[in-house]
């Protein structure tokens, strides 16, 4: 009944072959994206010199920007983050911190540190949000606004921030992230070049291991913890390869929630961030694309291949598991809500390339990968697959992943060179190798679990723990 | 004032779109890889009875070889770069000494030190380029002339001219910077051509060099190029043009304001707003009545800096009745500065506007004019939104005083 020549055996063989083709296809696609990413990075000439930055600081020509940072139980890192945001170099920007009903001392700390007073600031936007309990501004000459509201989640906080914005552009920032001092100018550049730009994002880097002084990364180092090193490699792969290429092909679906910039008018037109999804960053970008295509308005979502933001990644398996689970649920929700765009030429390259890529490779990727492993083991046990073939399958799929990770690290060294020491480069290359021996498979399991949770109707973010940044000395 | 509402013949510069180049290069690399996989598939022994698995193995083998090659190239480049850097560091004192000798005119003839400079340039091109260019920027008069002569005789200036045609935008940008430091007339052609470069930062660098030359005809050329530049480069150029503001206001800006071309008028008005300097530009006055909203709004914003621009109460009243939000906000932003307190009732009415952006601008206009009584009347007037906005403006006014 189960032999290789039976119907079951032949079906098994066909499915196994399909999985191998899938593995080859997904890895080749990553390779294509990485090659495109490499040539894009080579050509990227948006680097503004520091002297020119000084010149631009006095300009009244550039549009003002609001920086919105939701904060929930962030007392460990909020002081550094707000300082970092206030220090951003841009002719006109205001920092809006939204305290999302924190249960710890986030608000008290902000009140004391920045000498806040209760302000009469009026919201100009009308996106509905949880009740705002109070609005505060600093007694010092700082462009800082703190909104204290009832807990409603990140998307709700961002919407509250958007309501209080006074400038045409706003940046949505995680309050546990550190922003490079000239990041606003760099990430705003596509808006200055082209009026049709509606959203931009930049490279997010792993801050674990780096030295932080006064809210700024002063020394770039590879993370110390193995789990953080794996994520550093993952971030390189995602940002230097995938997003650069998708931006070039006008089909970017995701602007990182850690730091993204948006045209306020368009975000208000589409009703702000969706509070009912855990993937509000991706959902908003997809909705903005859809809105603009439906209204037949030309638009661009651009990825700026420059490091703009540093974020603390989880160093505990439990927290990382929750994060990946949430990311997968977020992607699933966003894609399901806008399924109308799937392979729909009405939505241009987004519908024909960006969206299908997410469905086939980001969403179904973990399912197929785990299915491949399971079938190989099952095939071995049932005698449907020869032992050498099974070993070959495992080796090939591991090597593919490994090679792509190595290429990402090389891409970093060839282009941006943020890690100055050779030791750090060796650490990252080592992590690129080890990442494929267990970590990759583990994330596939978490992502699959995320899909299952989504189908079972699970909601919520789960608890995140912060360790705080490593101070100088 | 009638202004052509259609866009002018001068279109904004189309930023260099590298997309096709990138896609072609990527396609070439990927085709080479595909060819290599096909060859590997034919040459390598069959590892398994599954053809898909065999294809995967061949692909992996090709990728491993490619990565090894890439890794070797990376390693070689890194080592070579480090060696070049070390050599440059070693040669820097000698280069500085030679440049000092040339600038101070200690050598009898330029030929010999120029040959030495050329020899050093062959060994450490980047260091010599940077040091020579910095010396040219620092030295004035005779020293600058001697260094420029050395750059010409040694052939370094010719190298810079060649670099202007390089495919690399970074190299072109460097070359323009270096050439811009040669004495006036030495590289004008290249600098003027640089202004047309598809890469905006190269164009900006050329503009800076031409502005620094101080020649009015070149400054005028940069000014004429403004409408074609992106907002970012326009902001940079605006600052560099600041020190020629008086001359530009009397000539090019006034002529631009009198034209009927929005593409020339808008950047000229933006310059006035950005410079924040009182300048004799009476041409701003008639533009307060422009039919083009973008121009009218900018004209109002530029008004506080426009000496001799006639603005009447009627212009402001007409502006306050505009249906264009941009114009309305611009008028409100300058009413206090222009002392138009007699317009207070009309402005106070706008605090009740349904558009909260207009209402806020109106409330702040009252606060800036110190008309706190008007704001207090709105607060007790009963309209909750307007009262909230008036309270905010009043609070800002009072805290603004406290901060002072």
GROMACS .gro file of C-alpha atoms in nm, chain A residues 13 16-17 20-21 24 28 31-32 35-37 39-41 43-49 51-53 55-56 58-63 117-125 137-141 165-166 185 189 191-195 247-250 264 300 386 388-390 392-393 395-396 399-400 403-404 406-407 409-411 413-414 417 419-420 422 425 429, chain B residues 13 15-19 21-23 25-27 29-30 33 37 47-57 59-64 67-68 70-75 77-78 82 167 169-170 173 199-201 204-205 208 230-240 242 270 273-276 356-357 360 364 385 387-393 395-396 399 403:
model
  174
   13UNK     CA    1   0.716   1.156  -0.489
   16UNK     CA    2   0.827   1.598  -0.260
   17UNK     CA    3   0.941   1.711  -0.607
   20UNK     CA    4   1.208   2.083  -0.389
   21UNK     CA    5   1.110   2.310  -0.678
   24UNK     CA    6   1.477   2.623  -0.535
   28UNK     CA    7   1.646   3.185  -0.643
   31UNK     CA    8   1.906   3.562  -0.491
   32UNK     CA    9   1.750   3.777  -0.764
   35UNK     CA   10   2.154   4.090  -0.685
   36UNK     CA   11   1.912   4.375  -0.767
   37UNK     CA   12   1.968   4.510  -0.415
   39UNK     CA   13   2.331   4.705  -0.791
   40UNK     CA   14   2.078   4.948  -0.640
   41UNK     CA   15   2.299   5.007  -0.338
   43UNK     CA   16   2.407   5.328  -0.754
   44UNK     CA   17   2.252   5.493  -0.453
   45UNK     CA   18   2.386   5.844  -0.433
   46UNK     CA   19   2.150   6.001  -0.188
   47UNK     CA   20   2.415   6.057   0.073
   48UNK     CA   21   2.404   6.415   0.180
   49UNK     CA   22   2.729   6.552   0.314
   51UNK     CA   23   2.828   7.035   0.547
   52UNK     CA   24   2.522   7.035   0.322
   53UNK     CA   25   2.313   6.916   0.613
   55UNK     CA   26   2.310   7.438   0.516
   56UNK     CA   27   1.973   7.269   0.497
   58UNK     CA   28   1.829   7.683   0.810
   59UNK     CA   29   1.603   7.625   0.513
   60UNK     CA   30   1.236   7.718   0.519
   61UNK     CA   31   1.181   7.535   0.189
   62UNK     CA   32   1.161   7.188   0.341
   63UNK     CA   33   0.825   7.061   0.470
  117UNK     CA   34   0.290   7.114   3.167
  118UNK     CA   35  -0.069   7.038   3.071
  119UNK     CA   36  -0.129   7.199   2.733
  120UNK     CA   37  -0.443   7.317   2.555
  121UNK     CA   38  -0.328   7.179   2.220
  122UNK     CA   39  -0.624   7.094   1.997
  123UNK     CA   40  -0.632   6.791   1.763
  124UNK     CA   41  -0.678   6.890   1.399
  125UNK     CA   42  -0.732   6.536   1.273
  137UNK     CA   43   0.420   7.020   2.636
  138UNK     CA   44   0.761   7.108   2.773
  139UNK     CA   45   0.835   7.423   2.972
  140UNK     CA   46   1.177   7.415   2.809
  141UNK     CA   47   1.211   7.533   2.450
  165UNK     CA   48   0.013   6.656   1.393
  166UNK     CA   49   0.062   7.001   1.245
  185UNK     CA   50   1.632   6.448   0.613
  189UNK     CA   51   1.433   6.303   0.047
  191UNK     CA   52   0.912   6.337  -0.069
  192UNK     CA   53   1.125   6.636  -0.173
  193UNK     CA   54   1.218   6.478  -0.506
  194UNK     CA   55   0.872   6.370  -0.605
  195UNK     CA   56   0.528   6.494  -0.498
  247UNK     CA   57   1.121   4.956  -0.398
  248UNK     CA   58   1.298   4.963  -0.732
  249UNK     CA   59   1.019   4.754  -0.882
  250UNK     CA   60   0.746   4.982  -0.736
  264UNK     CA   61  -0.032   6.290   0.647
  300UNK     CA   62   0.532   5.587  -0.492
  386UNK     CA   63   1.634   0.670  -0.016
  388UNK     CA   64   2.113   0.952   0.043
  389UNK     CA   65   1.832   1.146  -0.130
  390UNK     CA   66   1.697   1.264   0.206
  392UNK     CA   67   2.091   1.554  -0.008
  393UNK     CA   68   1.760   1.738   0.032
  395UNK     CA   69   2.201   1.959   0.276
  396UNK     CA   70   2.078   2.151  -0.028
  399UNK     CA   71   2.321   2.537   0.192
  400UNK     CA   72   2.079   2.759   0.004
  403UNK     CA   73   2.465   3.106   0.104
  404UNK     CA   74   2.198   3.376   0.104
  406UNK     CA   75   2.654   3.498   0.365
  407UNK     CA   76   2.570   3.710   0.062
  409UNK     CA   77   2.671   4.002   0.513
  410UNK     CA   78   2.895   4.050   0.209
  411UNK     CA   79   2.647   4.299   0.067
  413UNK     CA   80   3.058   4.493   0.361
  414UNK     CA   81   3.058   4.591  -0.007
  417UNK     CA   82   3.017   4.915   0.588
  419UNK     CA   83   3.053   4.745   1.111
  420UNK     CA   84   3.406   4.887   1.116
  422UNK     CA   85   3.693   4.283   1.112
  425UNK     CA   86   3.238   4.098   1.035
  429UNK     CA   87   2.964   3.562   0.902
  486UNK     CA   88   1.482   6.804  -1.384
  488UNK     CA   89   1.604   6.271  -1.167
  489UNK     CA   90   1.831   6.005  -1.304
  490UNK     CA   91   1.636   5.683  -1.304
  491UNK     CA   92   1.881   5.401  -1.266
  492UNK     CA   93   1.614   5.136  -1.282
  494UNK     CA   94   2.061   5.002  -1.575
  495UNK     CA   95   2.015   4.809  -1.252
  496UNK     CA   96   1.775   4.562  -1.409
  498UNK     CA   97   2.308   4.447  -1.486
  499UNK     CA   98   2.109   4.216  -1.259
  500UNK     CA   99   1.979   4.025  -1.559
  502UNK     CA  100   2.459   3.844  -1.355
  503UNK     CA  101   2.161   3.614  -1.318
  506UNK     CA  102   2.453   3.216  -1.305
  510UNK     CA  103   2.387   2.605  -1.347
  520UNK     CA  104   2.327   1.279  -0.739
  521UNK     CA  105   1.977   1.141  -0.714
  522UNK     CA  106   1.704   0.988  -0.924
  523UNK     CA  107   1.494   1.300  -0.855
  524UNK     CA  108   1.560   1.552  -1.133
  525UNK     CA  109   1.444   1.846  -0.919
  526UNK     CA  110   1.694   1.752  -0.653
  527UNK     CA  111   1.970   1.726  -0.911
  528UNK     CA  112   1.888   2.075  -1.035
  529UNK     CA  113   1.895   2.202  -0.678
  530UNK     CA  114   2.237   2.042  -0.622
  532UNK     CA  115   2.243   2.540  -0.834
  533UNK     CA  116   2.398   2.500  -0.491
  534UNK     CA  117   2.735   2.406  -0.637
  535UNK     CA  118   2.730   2.713  -0.864
  536UNK     CA  119   2.629   2.935  -0.575
  537UNK     CA  120   2.908   2.799  -0.355
  540UNK     CA  121   3.023   3.299  -0.311
  541UNK     CA  122   3.381   3.178  -0.282
  543UNK     CA  123   3.283   3.693  -0.424
  544UNK     CA  124   3.442   3.634  -0.085
  545UNK     CA  125   3.788   3.627  -0.243
  546UNK     CA  126   3.719   3.951  -0.430
  547UNK     CA  127   3.588   4.107  -0.107
  548UNK     CA  128   3.898   3.998   0.080
  550UNK     CA  129   3.960   4.453  -0.221
  551UNK     CA  130   3.963   4.501   0.154
  555UNK     CA  131   4.387   4.900   0.352
  640UNK     CA  132   2.998   5.681  -1.493
  642UNK     CA  133   2.826   5.990  -0.973
  643UNK     CA  134   3.054   5.996  -0.670
  646UNK     CA  135   3.089   6.492  -0.776
  672UNK     CA  136   2.257   6.337  -1.067
  673UNK     CA  137   2.122   6.614  -0.851
  674UNK     CA  138   2.410   6.627  -0.603
  677UNK     CA  139   2.439   7.106  -0.681
  678UNK     CA  140   2.815   7.083  -0.650
  681UNK     CA  141   2.814   7.584  -0.563
  703UNK     CA  142   1.445   6.924  -0.678
  704UNK     CA  143   1.326   7.084  -0.354
  705UNK     CA  144   1.635   6.958  -0.175
  706UNK     CA  145   1.886   7.104  -0.420
  707UNK     CA  146   1.683   7.423  -0.440
  708UNK     CA  147   1.714   7.458  -0.064
  709UNK     CA  148   2.091   7.415  -0.088
  710UNK     CA  149   2.129   7.657  -0.378
  711UNK     CA  150   1.910   7.908  -0.201
  712UNK     CA  151   2.156   7.922   0.087
  713UNK     CA  152   2.461   7.948  -0.138
  715UNK     CA  153   2.224   8.423  -0.016
  743UNK     CA  154   1.082   8.098  -0.230
  746UNK     CA  155   1.114   8.376   0.202
  747UNK     CA  156   1.414   8.152   0.266
  748UNK     CA  157   1.666   8.437   0.286
  749UNK     CA  158   1.454   8.640   0.532
  829UNK     CA  159  -0.944   7.347   1.164
  830UNK     CA  160  -0.617   7.427   0.986
  833UNK     CA  161  -0.577   7.750   1.394
  837UNK     CA  162  -0.234   8.222   1.591
  858UNK     CA  163  -1.389   7.384   1.869
  860UNK     CA  164  -1.285   7.806   2.190
  861UNK     CA  165  -1.035   7.520   2.213
  862UNK     CA  166  -0.824   7.660   1.931
  863UNK     CA  167  -0.838   8.013   2.076
  864UNK     CA  168  -0.731   7.878   2.417
  865UNK     CA  169  -0.436   7.703   2.257
  866UNK     CA  170  -0.326   8.019   2.076
  868UNK     CA  171  -0.171   7.984   2.594
  869UNK     CA  172   0.111   7.988   2.340
  872UNK     CA  173   0.397   8.103   2.747
  876UNK     CA  174   0.993   8.193   2.782
   0.00000   0.00000   0.00000
